[in-house]
Amino acid sequence: MTAEVKAQSSSEILLQETGVLETGDASLSSSGILYDEYTFEGSAGIPIRINWSSEEFPANLILLDSGYSILAIIAANGELIQEAGDSAIQNLETRPTATGASAGFSLSQPGMYRVIIAAPDAASDGQYSLSVVTETAP
């Protein structure tokens, strides 16, 4: 009998949250759209995957750098709404999941990054989950 050894990737959880968008949370300007903001430390060239979902509302994701410049806006269905024109994020791919979306990419610069979970409109709120994970070869 021979044992088969498969290369395994190792992952590091940079951020894992279960949150609730509710009255009293921060809101976008005068629109009243609720959002929660989180930060994570990213390394250059390391693949990152962000997963977010909600069974209560279609959660959108906004990825920002430490200076609040928008790197990407991704809709709850995985559709890329806006991407930065520079090369701050590389190889961005998005896809829908059963109750949310997922985005994979690499960062060109190390540093602090911000992730915002936002409701699609002022009438939407509820619970959501968010994770930011790195994956590196063994």
XYZ file of C-alpha atoms in Angstrom:
138
model
C 0.000 0.000 0.000
C 1.339 3.419 -0.879
C 0.329 6.625 0.771
C -0.467 9.560 -1.430
C 0.694 12.898 -0.133
C -1.004 15.941 -1.555
C 0.345 19.439 -1.210
C -1.884 21.364 1.115
C -2.215 25.096 1.136
C -2.159 26.785 4.470
C -4.446 29.649 5.200
C -4.425 32.376 7.770
C -7.606 34.027 8.965
C -7.039 37.780 8.863
C -10.605 38.687 9.801
C -13.705 36.728 10.727
C -16.855 38.525 11.825
C -20.544 37.954 12.245
C -22.220 41.336 12.415
C -25.576 43.037 12.252
C -26.512 46.120 10.268
C -29.075 47.887 12.415
C -30.426 51.301 13.324
C -27.670 53.285 15.002
C -24.866 51.925 12.795
C -22.887 54.251 10.575
C -24.700 55.298 7.407
C -23.555 56.561 4.020
C -24.146 60.315 3.746
C -27.745 61.412 3.513
C -28.897 58.159 1.861
C -29.266 56.366 5.179
C -27.618 53.183 3.851
C -26.173 51.290 6.816
C -22.633 49.888 6.876
C -20.049 48.298 9.155
C -16.306 48.760 8.659
C -13.445 46.385 9.488
C -9.684 46.442 8.945
C -7.112 43.779 8.150
C -3.361 43.735 7.565
C -2.438 42.548 4.068
C 0.876 41.396 2.605
C 2.031 42.072 -0.948
C 1.681 39.191 -3.400
C -0.138 36.807 -1.037
C -3.494 35.588 -2.411
C -6.463 36.806 -0.355
C -10.058 35.601 -0.401
C -12.923 37.636 1.054
C -16.234 35.853 1.615
C -19.386 37.623 2.716
C -22.987 36.550 3.001
C -26.360 37.353 4.483
C -29.668 35.530 4.417
C -31.466 38.740 5.461
C -30.306 41.319 2.892
C -28.068 41.489 -0.222
C -24.781 42.618 1.351
C -22.414 44.659 -0.806
C -18.669 44.842 -0.160
C -16.389 47.861 -0.499
C -12.606 47.351 -0.315
C -10.528 50.412 0.594
C -6.888 51.132 1.265
C -5.758 52.787 4.507
C -6.332 56.246 2.993
C -9.963 55.393 2.172
C -9.341 55.169 -1.584
C -11.775 52.715 -3.174
C -10.066 49.605 -4.535
C -13.231 47.684 -5.425
C -16.984 47.709 -4.948
C -18.619 44.302 -5.330
C -22.354 43.624 -5.307
C -24.012 40.889 -3.282
C -24.271 38.733 -6.421
C -20.511 38.925 -7.033
C -20.790 41.531 -9.800
C -17.859 43.939 -9.878
C -19.353 47.435 -9.729
C -16.107 49.424 -9.566
C -12.398 48.630 -9.534
C -9.496 51.009 -8.936
C -7.693 52.045 -12.090
C -4.263 51.546 -10.541
C -2.607 48.227 -9.748
C -3.324 48.206 -5.996
C -5.129 44.876 -6.346
C -4.137 42.221 -8.846
C -5.926 39.246 -10.405
C -9.310 40.208 -8.974
C -11.980 37.592 -9.551
C -15.436 37.582 -8.047
C -18.216 35.024 -7.892
C -21.620 34.560 -6.304
C -22.220 32.061 -3.505
C -25.488 30.640 -2.165
C -26.151 33.617 0.140
C -23.490 36.158 -0.834
C -20.292 36.474 -2.803
C -16.573 35.835 -2.790
C -13.615 37.801 -4.135
C -10.051 36.621 -4.643
C -7.077 38.874 -5.376
C -3.515 39.801 -4.422
C -2.355 43.122 -3.032
C 0.528 44.998 -4.644
C 1.508 46.734 -1.387
C 1.566 45.548 2.229
C -0.455 47.524 4.737
C -3.756 48.116 6.451
C -6.876 47.663 4.340
C -10.533 48.330 5.075
C -13.565 46.207 4.266
C -17.050 47.689 4.410
C -20.230 45.618 4.418
C -23.035 47.856 3.151
C -26.759 47.428 2.683
C -28.078 48.075 -0.838
C -30.601 50.663 0.369
C -31.800 52.463 3.502
C -34.557 49.900 4.148
C -32.170 46.915 4.344
C -30.620 45.589 7.528
C -29.861 42.297 9.252
C -27.156 39.819 10.138
C -24.178 38.986 7.902
C -20.909 37.082 8.013
C -17.528 38.193 6.696
C -14.156 36.482 6.441
C -10.797 37.521 5.011
C -8.331 34.670 4.546
C -4.874 34.356 2.992
C -3.742 31.238 1.231
C -0.111 30.348 0.752
C 1.547 27.294 -0.722
C 3.068 24.859 1.786
